[in-house]
mmCIF file of C-alpha atoms and ligand atoms in Angstrom:
data_model
loop_
_atom_site.group_PDB
_atom_site.id
_atom_site.type_symbol
_atom_site.label_atom_id
_atom_site.label_comp_id
_atom_site.label_asym_id
_atom_site.label_seq_id
_atom_site.Cartn_x
_atom_site.Cartn_y
_atom_site.Cartn_z
ATOM 1 C CA MET J 20 81.788 91.795 118.540
ATOM 2 C CA ASN J 21 80.850 93.206 121.940
ATOM 3 C CA ARG J 22 82.830 93.237 125.108
ATOM 4 C CA ALA J 23 82.181 94.796 128.520
ATOM 5 C CA TYR J 24 84.709 96.002 131.096
ATOM 6 C CA LYS J 25 83.469 96.452 134.648
ATOM 7 C CA TYR J 26 84.976 99.022 136.995
ATOM 8 C CA ARG J 27 84.495 99.707 140.687
ATOM 9 C CA VAL J 28 83.602 103.377 141.194
ATOM 10 C CA TYR J 29 83.549 105.641 144.257
ATOM 11 C CA PRO J 30 80.926 108.395 143.890
ATOM 12 C CA THR J 31 80.991 111.453 146.146
ATOM 13 C CA ALA J 32 78.016 112.032 148.473
ATOM 14 C CA GLU J 33 76.522 114.391 145.903
ATOM 15 C CA GLN J 34 76.981 111.930 143.055
ATOM 16 C CA GLU J 35 75.561 109.165 145.211
ATOM 17 C CA GLN J 36 72.391 111.221 145.700
ATOM 18 C CA LEU J 37 72.034 111.688 141.942
ATOM 19 C CA LEU J 38 72.585 107.950 141.426
ATOM 20 C CA THR J 39 69.873 107.132 143.963
ATOM 21 C CA ASP J 40 67.526 109.570 142.187
ATOM 22 C CA THR J 41 68.329 107.990 138.822
ATOM 23 C CA PHE J 42 67.714 104.430 140.065
ATOM 24 C CA GLY J 43 64.440 105.655 141.574
ATOM 25 C CA SER J 44 63.367 107.516 138.421
ATOM 26 C CA CYS J 45 64.050 104.466 136.236
ATOM 27 C CA ARG J 46 62.017 102.304 138.598
ATOM 28 C CA PHE J 47 59.210 104.887 138.574
ATOM 29 C CA VAL J 48 59.105 105.044 134.760
ATOM 30 C CA TYR J 49 59.272 101.252 134.462
ATOM 31 C CA ASN J 50 56.421 100.767 136.923
ATOM 32 C CA HIS J 51 54.377 103.607 135.399
ATOM 33 C CA TYR J 52 54.355 102.033 131.925
ATOM 34 C CA LEU J 53 53.891 98.553 133.344
ATOM 35 C CA ALA J 54 50.709 99.780 135.078
ATOM 36 C CA LEU J 55 49.567 101.466 131.869
ATOM 37 C CA GLN J 56 50.227 98.421 129.682
ATOM 38 C CA SER J 57 48.547 96.142 132.233
ATOM 39 C CA GLU J 58 45.448 98.319 132.155
ATOM 40 C CA ASN J 59 45.426 98.208 128.346
ATOM 41 C CA TYR J 60 45.969 94.473 128.457
ATOM 42 C CA GLN J 61 43.046 93.888 130.840
ATOM 43 C CA GLN J 62 40.762 96.079 128.760
ATOM 44 C CA GLY J 63 41.736 94.230 125.603
ATOM 45 C CA LYS J 64 43.433 97.309 124.115
ATOM 46 C CA ALA J 65 46.514 97.083 121.912
ATOM 47 C CA TYR J 66 50.026 96.960 123.343
ATOM 48 C CA ARG J 67 51.852 100.314 123.068
ATOM 49 C CA ASN J 68 55.249 99.965 121.460
ATOM 50 C CA LYS J 69 58.399 101.306 123.059
ATOM 51 C CA THR J 70 58.682 104.338 120.795
ATOM 52 C CA ALA J 71 55.146 105.416 121.683
ATOM 53 C CA CYS J 72 55.888 104.980 125.403
ATOM 54 C CA ASN J 73 59.152 106.891 125.105
ATOM 55 C CA ASN J 74 57.393 109.778 123.310
ATOM 56 C CA ASP J 75 54.710 109.753 125.980
ATOM 57 C CA CYS J 76 57.412 109.915 128.651
ATOM 58 C CA ASN J 77 59.120 112.909 127.017
ATOM 59 C CA ARG J 78 55.934 114.864 126.158
ATOM 60 C CA ILE J 79 53.579 114.053 129.014
ATOM 61 C CA LEU J 80 55.092 112.187 131.953
ATOM 62 C CA LYS J 81 58.039 114.568 132.335
ATOM 63 C CA GLN J 82 55.620 117.530 132.414
ATOM 64 C CA GLU J 83 53.561 115.862 135.139
ATOM 65 C CA GLN J 84 56.623 114.720 137.088
ATOM 66 C CA PRO J 85 59.219 117.476 136.469
ATOM 67 C CA TRP J 86 61.794 115.801 138.760
ATOM 68 C CA LEU J 87 62.279 113.196 136.010
ATOM 69 C CA LYS J 88 63.975 115.894 133.928
ATOM 70 C CA GLN J 89 66.841 116.052 136.401
ATOM 71 C CA VAL J 90 68.195 112.602 135.639
ATOM 72 C CA ASP J 91 69.936 111.116 132.606
ATOM 73 C CA LYS J 92 67.349 110.929 129.794
ATOM 74 C CA PHE J 93 68.963 107.848 128.232
ATOM 75 C CA ALA J 94 68.497 105.982 131.516
ATOM 76 C CA LEU J 95 64.733 106.548 131.361
ATOM 77 C CA THR J 96 64.535 105.524 127.696
ATOM 78 C CA ASN J 97 66.475 102.345 128.481
ATOM 79 C CA ALA J 98 64.111 101.562 131.380
ATOM 80 C CA ILE J 99 61.191 101.797 128.929
ATOM 81 C CA TYR J 100 63.059 99.579 126.449
ATOM 82 C CA ALA J 101 63.831 97.045 129.202
ATOM 83 C CA LEU J 102 60.128 96.832 130.015
ATOM 84 C CA ASP J 103 59.406 96.279 126.314
ATOM 85 C CA SER J 104 61.972 93.427 126.243
ATOM 86 C CA ALA J 105 60.267 91.838 129.262
ATOM 87 C CA TYR J 106 56.938 92.045 127.401
ATOM 88 C CA GLN J 107 58.446 90.601 124.214
ATOM 89 C CA ARG J 108 59.745 87.629 126.234
ATOM 90 C CA PHE J 109 56.286 87.238 127.733
ATOM 91 C CA PHE J 110 54.639 87.363 124.274
ATOM 92 C CA ARG J 111 57.053 84.702 122.994
ATOM 93 C CA ARG J 112 56.219 82.587 126.088
ATOM 94 C CA GLN J 113 59.834 82.748 127.226
ATOM 95 C CA GLY J 114 59.047 84.515 130.450
ATOM 96 C CA GLY J 115 56.288 85.345 132.888
ATOM 97 C CA TYR J 116 54.252 88.544 132.950
ATOM 98 C CA PRO J 117 56.526 91.519 133.831
ATOM 99 C CA ARG J 118 56.551 92.437 137.504
ATOM 100 C CA PHE J 119 56.708 95.729 139.337
ATOM 101 C CA LYS J 120 60.143 96.735 140.578
ATOM 102 C CA SER J 121 60.267 97.197 144.317
ATOM 103 C CA ARG J 122 62.513 99.719 146.035
ATOM 104 C CA HIS J 123 63.762 97.010 148.354
ATOM 105 C CA HIS J 124 64.062 93.920 146.272
ATOM 106 C CA SER J 125 65.178 94.968 142.825
ATOM 107 C CA ARG J 126 68.750 95.390 141.674
ATOM 108 C CA MET J 127 69.685 99.057 141.541
ATOM 109 C CA SER J 128 70.984 99.865 138.091
ATOM 110 C CA TYR J 129 70.507 101.936 134.973
ATOM 111 C CA THR J 130 71.971 101.971 131.505
ATOM 112 C CA THR J 131 72.997 105.061 129.545
ATOM 113 C CA ASN J 132 74.099 105.484 125.920
ATOM 114 C CA TYR J 133 77.207 106.957 124.397
ATOM 115 C CA THR J 134 76.926 110.114 122.307
ATOM 116 C CA ASN J 135 79.478 112.863 121.601
ATOM 117 C CA GLY J 136 81.992 111.868 124.252
ATOM 118 C CA ASN J 137 79.501 111.867 127.166
ATOM 119 C CA ILE J 138 81.054 108.653 128.531
ATOM 120 C CA ALA J 139 84.798 108.144 128.874
ATOM 121 C CA VAL J 140 87.193 105.902 130.767
ATOM 122 C CA LEU J 141 90.039 108.108 132.025
ATOM 123 C CA ALA J 142 92.978 107.600 134.353
ATOM 124 C CA GLY J 143 91.405 106.868 137.748
ATOM 125 C CA GLU J 144 88.047 108.291 136.669
ATOM 126 C CA ILE J 145 85.005 107.475 134.586
ATOM 127 C CA LYS J 146 83.027 110.260 132.963
ATOM 128 C CA LEU J 147 79.265 109.762 132.898
ATOM 129 C CA PRO J 148 76.323 111.893 131.705
ATOM 130 C CA LYS J 149 74.932 114.218 134.425
ATOM 131 C CA LEU J 150 77.368 112.853 137.032
ATOM 132 C CA GLY J 151 80.581 114.132 135.516
ATOM 133 C CA LYS J 152 83.803 112.414 136.576
ATOM 134 C CA VAL J 153 83.484 109.621 139.130
ATOM 135 C CA GLY J 154 86.527 108.201 140.913
ATOM 136 C CA ALA J 155 87.234 104.663 139.687
ATOM 137 C CA VAL J 156 89.689 101.792 139.842
ATOM 138 C CA VAL J 157 90.680 101.632 136.178
ATOM 139 C CA HIS J 158 92.421 98.258 136.107
ATOM 140 C CA ARG J 159 92.274 97.950 132.315
ATOM 141 C CA ARG J 160 91.625 100.106 129.261
ATOM 142 C CA ALA J 161 89.994 99.106 125.991
ATOM 143 C CA PRO J 162 92.150 99.349 122.844
ATOM 144 C CA GLU J 163 91.934 102.694 121.016
ATOM 145 C CA ASP J 164 89.921 101.379 118.080
ATOM 146 C CA TRP J 165 87.057 99.925 120.160
ATOM 147 C CA ARG J 166 83.815 101.936 120.037
ATOM 148 C CA LEU J 167 82.127 102.763 123.322
ATOM 149 C CA LYS J 168 78.379 101.951 123.163
ATOM 150 C CA GLN J 169 76.815 102.048 126.631
ATOM 151 C CA ALA J 170 77.509 102.143 130.334
ATOM 152 C CA THR J 171 75.513 100.405 133.068
ATOM 153 C CA VAL J 172 75.803 101.842 136.567
ATOM 154 C CA SER J 173 74.829 99.583 139.472
ATOM 155 C CA ARG J 174 74.748 99.495 143.235
ATOM 156 C CA GLU J 175 75.350 96.109 144.816
ATOM 157 C CA SER J 176 73.534 94.944 147.927
ATOM 158 C CA ASP J 177 76.633 95.718 150.038
ATOM 159 C CA GLY J 178 76.512 99.374 148.920
ATOM 160 C CA SER J 179 79.410 99.282 146.451
ATOM 161 C CA TYR J 180 79.074 100.868 142.994
ATOM 162 C CA TYR J 181 80.163 99.576 139.615
ATOM 163 C CA VAL J 182 80.146 100.802 136.031
ATOM 164 C CA SER J 183 80.108 98.251 133.246
ATOM 165 C CA VAL J 184 81.259 99.833 129.971
ATOM 166 C CA LEU J 185 80.180 98.115 126.760
ATOM 167 C CA TYR J 186 82.369 98.294 123.646
ATOM 168 C CA GLU J 187 81.956 97.148 120.082
ATOM 169 C CA TYR J 188 84.920 96.143 117.980
ATOM 170 C CA GLU J 189 85.767 94.644 114.615
ATOM 171 C CA ALA J 190 87.200 91.189 114.869
ATOM 172 C CA ALA J 191 89.959 90.671 112.332
ATOM 173 C CA ILE J 192 90.360 87.039 113.245
ATOM 174 C CA MET J 193 91.209 84.245 110.813
ATOM 175 C CA PRO J 194 89.008 81.194 111.335
ATOM 176 C CA GLN J 195 91.071 78.274 112.658
ATOM 177 C CA ALA J 196 91.115 74.915 110.870
ATOM 178 C CA VAL J 197 89.522 72.276 113.085
ATOM 179 C CA ASN J 198 91.671 69.316 114.039
ATOM 180 C CA PRO J 199 89.266 66.383 114.734
ATOM 181 C CA GLU J 200 91.417 65.477 117.743
ATOM 182 C CA GLN J 201 90.703 68.917 119.186
ATOM 183 C CA VAL J 202 86.915 68.666 119.244
ATOM 184 C CA ILE J 203 85.194 68.300 122.599
ATOM 185 C CA GLY J 204 81.633 67.832 123.835
ATOM 186 C CA LEU J 205 80.366 69.075 127.206
ATOM 187 C CA ASP J 206 77.372 67.584 128.986
ATOM 188 C CA TYR J 207 75.759 69.887 131.539
ATOM 189 C CA LYS J 208 75.718 68.652 135.148
ATOM 190 C CA SER J 209 73.331 70.328 137.556
ATOM 191 C CA ASP J 210 75.337 69.261 140.622
ATOM 192 C CA GLY J 211 78.665 70.409 139.183
ATOM 193 C CA LEU J 212 79.415 72.113 135.880
ATOM 194 C CA TYR J 213 79.941 69.564 133.098
ATOM 195 C CA MET J 214 81.308 66.181 132.038
ATOM 196 C CA ASP J 215 83.483 66.324 128.916
ATOM 197 C CA SER J 216 83.711 63.725 126.132
ATOM 198 C CA ASP J 217 87.202 62.707 127.295
ATOM 199 C CA GLY J 218 85.703 61.618 130.614
ATOM 200 C CA ARG J 219 86.839 64.572 132.711
ATOM 201 C CA CYS J 220 84.279 65.781 135.191
ATOM 202 C CA CYS J 221 84.314 69.455 136.111
ATOM 203 C CA GLY J 222 82.629 70.409 139.377
ATOM 204 C CA MET J 223 82.573 73.615 141.361
ATOM 205 C CA PRO J 224 85.614 73.990 143.646
ATOM 206 C CA HIS J 225 85.532 73.025 147.287
ATOM 207 C CA TYR J 226 85.962 76.578 148.620
ATOM 208 C CA TYR J 227 82.935 77.698 146.626
ATOM 209 C CA ARG J 228 80.735 74.936 148.052
ATOM 210 C CA LYS J 229 81.973 75.793 151.542
ATOM 211 C CA ASN J 230 81.003 79.418 151.061
ATOM 212 C CA GLN J 231 77.572 78.375 149.729
ATOM 213 C CA LYS J 232 76.999 76.400 152.936
ATOM 214 C CA LYS J 233 78.019 79.415 154.981
ATOM 215 C CA LEU J 234 75.507 81.486 153.016
ATOM 216 C CA THR J 235 72.644 79.064 153.657
ATOM 217 C CA LYS J 236 73.482 79.054 157.360
ATOM 218 C CA ALA J 237 73.579 82.868 157.514
ATOM 219 C CA GLN J 238 70.227 83.068 155.736
ATOM 220 C CA ARG J 239 68.712 80.641 158.229
ATOM 221 C CA LYS J 240 70.028 82.798 161.073
ATOM 222 C CA LEU J 241 68.338 85.846 159.555
ATOM 223 C CA LYS J 242 64.944 84.185 159.812
ATOM 224 C CA ALA J 243 65.402 83.818 163.562
ATOM 225 C CA LYS J 244 66.002 87.556 164.023
ATOM 226 C CA GLN J 245 63.344 90.140 164.622
ATOM 227 C CA LEU J 246 62.318 91.851 161.391
ATOM 228 C CA GLN J 247 64.080 95.216 160.788
ATOM 229 C CA SER J 248 65.896 95.143 164.160
ATOM 230 C CA VAL J 249 69.538 96.265 164.383
ATOM 231 C CA ASN J 250 70.704 92.652 164.462
ATOM 232 C CA TYR J 251 68.514 91.857 161.483
ATOM 233 C CA ARG J 252 70.178 94.583 159.398
ATOM 234 C CA LYS J 253 73.607 93.481 160.578
ATOM 235 C CA GLN J 254 72.864 89.946 159.491
ATOM 236 C CA GLN J 255 71.542 91.206 156.131
ATOM 237 C CA LYS J 256 74.838 92.988 155.524
ATOM 238 C CA LYS J 257 76.751 89.861 156.460
ATOM 239 C CA ILE J 258 74.719 87.831 153.976
ATOM 240 C CA ALA J 259 75.370 90.378 151.230
ATOM 241 C CA ARG J 260 79.115 90.130 151.922
ATOM 242 C CA ILE J 261 79.170 86.332 151.749
ATOM 243 C CA ALA J 262 76.964 86.292 148.649
ATOM 244 C CA LYS J 263 79.247 88.736 146.880
ATOM 245 C CA LYS J 264 82.312 86.722 147.741
ATOM 246 C CA ALA J 265 80.666 83.536 146.471
ATOM 247 C CA ALA J 266 79.616 85.265 143.243
ATOM 248 C CA ASN J 267 83.165 86.559 142.658
ATOM 249 C CA GLN J 268 84.684 83.162 143.398
ATOM 250 C CA ARG J 269 82.337 81.556 140.931
ATOM 251 C CA LYS J 270 83.054 84.133 138.240
ATOM 252 C CA ASP J 271 86.829 83.726 138.635
ATOM 253 C CA TYR J 272 86.511 79.972 138.444
ATOM 254 C CA LEU J 273 84.273 80.055 135.357
ATOM 255 C CA HIS J 274 86.748 82.429 133.681
ATOM 256 C CA LYS J 275 89.624 80.069 134.455
ATOM 257 C CA LYS J 276 87.814 77.010 133.118
ATOM 258 C CA SER J 277 86.508 78.708 129.964
ATOM 259 C CA THR J 278 89.985 80.091 129.137
ATOM 260 C CA GLU J 279 91.513 76.615 129.567
ATOM 261 C CA ILE J 280 89.020 75.071 127.154
ATOM 262 C CA ALA J 281 89.232 77.913 124.617
ATOM 263 C CA ASN J 282 93.048 77.603 124.545
ATOM 264 C CA ARG J 283 93.049 73.861 124.208
ATOM 265 C CA TYR J 284 90.245 72.980 121.746
ATOM 266 C CA ASP J 285 89.319 74.031 118.201
ATOM 267 C CA LEU J 286 85.627 73.208 118.409
ATOM 268 C CA VAL J 287 83.436 72.929 121.509
ATOM 269 C CA CYS J 288 79.983 71.336 121.343
ATOM 270 C CA VAL J 289 77.303 71.920 123.972
ATOM 271 C CA GLU J 290 73.596 71.363 124.357
ATOM 272 C CA ASP J 291 71.267 74.297 123.846
ATOM 273 C CA LEU J 292 69.629 74.093 127.249
ATOM 274 C CA SER J 293 66.849 76.310 128.311
ATOM 275 C CA LEU J 294 68.051 76.800 131.877
ATOM 276 C CA ARG J 295 64.721 78.156 132.957
ATOM 277 C CA ALA J 296 62.932 75.035 131.723
ATOM 278 C CA LEU J 297 65.420 72.857 133.579
ATOM 279 C CA ALA J 298 65.045 74.806 136.788
ATOM 280 C CA ASN J 299 61.296 74.575 136.660
ATOM 281 C CA ARG J 300 61.197 70.871 135.971
ATOM 282 C CA GLY J 301 60.729 70.225 139.658
ATOM 283 C CA PHE J 302 63.370 67.658 140.578
ATOM 284 C CA GLY J 303 64.066 69.754 143.628
ATOM 285 C CA ASN J 304 67.415 70.584 142.023
ATOM 286 C CA GLY J 305 66.220 73.862 140.522
ATOM 287 C CA LYS J 306 68.435 75.832 142.857
ATOM 288 C CA ALA J 307 71.559 73.989 141.795
ATOM 289 C CA THR J 308 70.614 74.586 138.172
ATOM 290 C CA MET J 309 70.171 78.298 138.551
ATOM 291 C CA ASP J 310 73.160 78.796 140.814
ATOM 292 C CA ASN J 311 75.988 76.944 139.153
ATOM 293 C CA GLY J 312 76.390 79.564 136.427
ATOM 294 C CA TYR J 313 76.424 77.276 133.401
ATOM 295 C CA GLY J 314 74.720 79.992 131.320
ATOM 296 C CA SER J 315 77.428 82.580 132.032
ATOM 297 C CA PHE J 316 80.055 79.874 131.548
ATOM 298 C CA LEU J 317 78.768 79.303 127.990
ATOM 299 C CA THR J 318 78.717 83.061 127.292
ATOM 300 C CA MET J 319 82.375 83.330 128.364
ATOM 301 C CA LEU J 320 83.322 80.249 126.402
ATOM 302 C CA LYS J 321 81.670 81.557 123.232
ATOM 303 C CA TYR J 322 83.473 84.907 123.135
ATOM 304 C CA LYS J 323 86.810 83.393 124.155
ATOM 305 C CA LEU J 324 86.575 80.836 121.350
ATOM 306 C CA GLU J 325 85.545 83.504 118.844
ATOM 307 C CA GLU J 326 88.463 85.707 119.862
ATOM 308 C CA ARG J 327 90.742 82.817 118.931
ATOM 309 C CA GLY J 328 89.010 82.144 115.594
ATOM 310 C CA LYS J 329 87.336 79.044 117.058
ATOM 311 C CA ARG J 330 83.716 78.017 117.471
ATOM 312 C CA LEU J 331 81.091 76.966 119.971
ATOM 313 C CA ILE J 332 78.355 74.761 118.495
ATOM 314 C CA ARG J 333 75.026 74.429 120.226
ATOM 315 C CA ILE J 334 73.160 71.189 119.628
ATOM 316 C CA GLU J 335 69.399 71.426 119.102
ATOM 317 C CA LYS J 336 67.374 70.917 122.256
ATOM 318 C CA TRP J 337 65.509 67.795 121.141
ATOM 319 C CA TYR J 338 68.680 65.818 120.431
ATOM 320 C CA ALA J 339 68.502 62.767 122.714
ATOM 321 C CA SER J 340 72.106 62.870 123.929
ATOM 322 C CA SER J 341 71.540 60.838 127.060
ATOM 323 C CA LYS J 342 69.195 58.272 125.479
ATOM 324 C CA THR J 343 71.399 57.362 122.503
ATOM 325 C CA CYS J 344 74.191 54.766 122.547
ATOM 326 C CA SER J 345 77.377 56.555 121.500
ATOM 327 C CA ARG J 346 78.723 53.382 119.871
ATOM 328 C CA CYS J 347 75.824 51.899 117.833
ATOM 329 C CA GLY J 348 73.233 54.706 117.824
ATOM 330 C CA ALA J 349 70.453 52.683 119.475
ATOM 331 C CA VAL J 350 67.970 54.773 121.455
ATOM 332 C CA LYS J 351 66.349 53.742 124.733
ATOM 333 C CA MET J 352 64.645 55.237 127.764
ATOM 334 C CA MET J 353 67.061 56.350 130.475
ATOM 335 C CA PRO J 354 65.392 57.330 133.778
ATOM 336 C CA LEU J 355 67.492 59.865 135.718
ATOM 337 C CA SER J 356 68.221 57.306 138.438
ATOM 338 C CA VAL J 357 70.108 55.040 135.979
ATOM 339 C CA ARG J 358 73.702 56.253 136.065
ATOM 340 C CA ARG J 359 75.229 53.795 133.546
ATOM 341 C CA TYR J 360 74.340 53.350 129.906
ATOM 342 C CA GLU J 361 74.347 49.618 129.090
ATOM 343 C CA CYS J 362 73.602 48.728 125.477
ATOM 344 C CA ASN J 363 72.832 45.446 123.697
ATOM 345 C CA CYS J 364 75.859 46.105 121.495
ATOM 346 C CA GLY J 365 78.066 45.569 124.549
ATOM 347 C CA MET J 366 78.796 49.221 125.262
ATOM 348 C CA SER J 367 78.782 50.085 128.964
ATOM 349 C CA MET J 368 79.606 53.609 130.048
ATOM 350 C CA ASP J 369 78.865 56.334 132.591
ATOM 351 C CA ARG J 370 75.639 58.013 131.522
ATOM 352 C CA ASP J 371 77.065 61.565 131.425
ATOM 353 C CA LEU J 372 80.194 60.513 129.516
ATOM 354 C CA ASN J 373 78.009 58.754 126.924
ATOM 355 C CA ALA J 374 75.957 61.948 126.579
ATOM 356 C CA ALA J 375 79.092 64.120 126.241
ATOM 357 C CA ILE J 376 80.433 61.865 123.444
ATOM 358 C CA ASN J 377 77.093 62.109 121.609
ATOM 359 C CA ILE J 378 77.140 65.900 121.935
ATOM 360 C CA ARG J 379 80.688 65.967 120.574
ATOM 361 C CA ASN J 380 79.816 63.707 117.600
ATOM 362 C CA ARG J 381 76.620 65.579 116.777
ATOM 363 C CA GLY J 382 78.373 68.950 116.997
ATOM 364 C CA TYR J 383 81.223 67.835 114.761
ATOM 365 C CA GLU J 384 78.681 66.533 112.233
ATOM 366 C CA ILE J 385 76.936 69.943 112.198
ATOM 367 C CA TYR J 386 80.305 71.650 111.749
ATOM 368 C CA LEU J 387 81.293 69.407 108.801
ATOM 369 C CA LYS J 388 77.946 69.966 107.078
ATOM 370 C CA ALA J 389 78.307 73.743 107.365
ATOM 371 C CA ALA J 390 81.971 73.800 106.302
HETATM 372 ZN ZN1 ZN S 16 75.005 50.335 121.449
#
């Protein structure tokens, strides 16, 4: 199993310069091969695989652009691999055509690989290739037997730096027996988080919504300011601060909720939603869909359940959870505006609760078949 620990780091001015160069070099390499692949693509030539691009980078590009030799070589390789992943998603029709990374609008980050002790989490410091030791807040340490795999260094929009260290570890966990009473289904809610099959509705907390409103207001204010003026930059910084606070609040909340569920239930059933598809469906609620963090909630839930020897079951996408009566199994059309499921068999229930019960039942069925 994999697990990442994220640390705040405080680079010196010199280290900060090297970080900026590394972010820039990764962006340069990414954009260089994107341009090359695009040209090939337009001329009907074959796609160049990531190994070929990486060899080209080492043999040719680094000779033409010698400054690339000064940064972490793994970072450049990973940038090439990230571009390849973007293309693979595009080929599988899971994503759009890869886009150029802009100096101003893309997240600043790079990933480097572990080899021969080049990365280490020490007391108050993190050791990284090329950078050496960087001052860090080491709030937790991985157990001795975990293997360090990678580190991702990033700069947030407010100028703070983080290192996310990825570990791999063997899970010696006994699978838990599933008590049928401890099985729960969750139905995704775009305007909250989920409705569970026991009828409990989980929304985002009030303070988070308040902060979101503040963010929208601050963004509106930015539009009224003159582009690139002092006040404009000030407002940009303010927005970055609010956005970061909102993101942290959301993460804390999602951690709290996922831990609660993982402690309490043996088996959790959810729908396998393609969030992107939902967001693009054009109900005008795309923003809510993308912003409420359901995807990261499910990721947290999955590893927390697995750590406890429990399971998350994803129901196939086509399963008509909201159209099926959870009592008699009849299926009917349910426009989004209809909030109650009324069935000829006499069942009458909140639409989301009915869906959550169906998800629970279907998930438990899948579990029993596999067991
Ligand atoms: Zn019915």
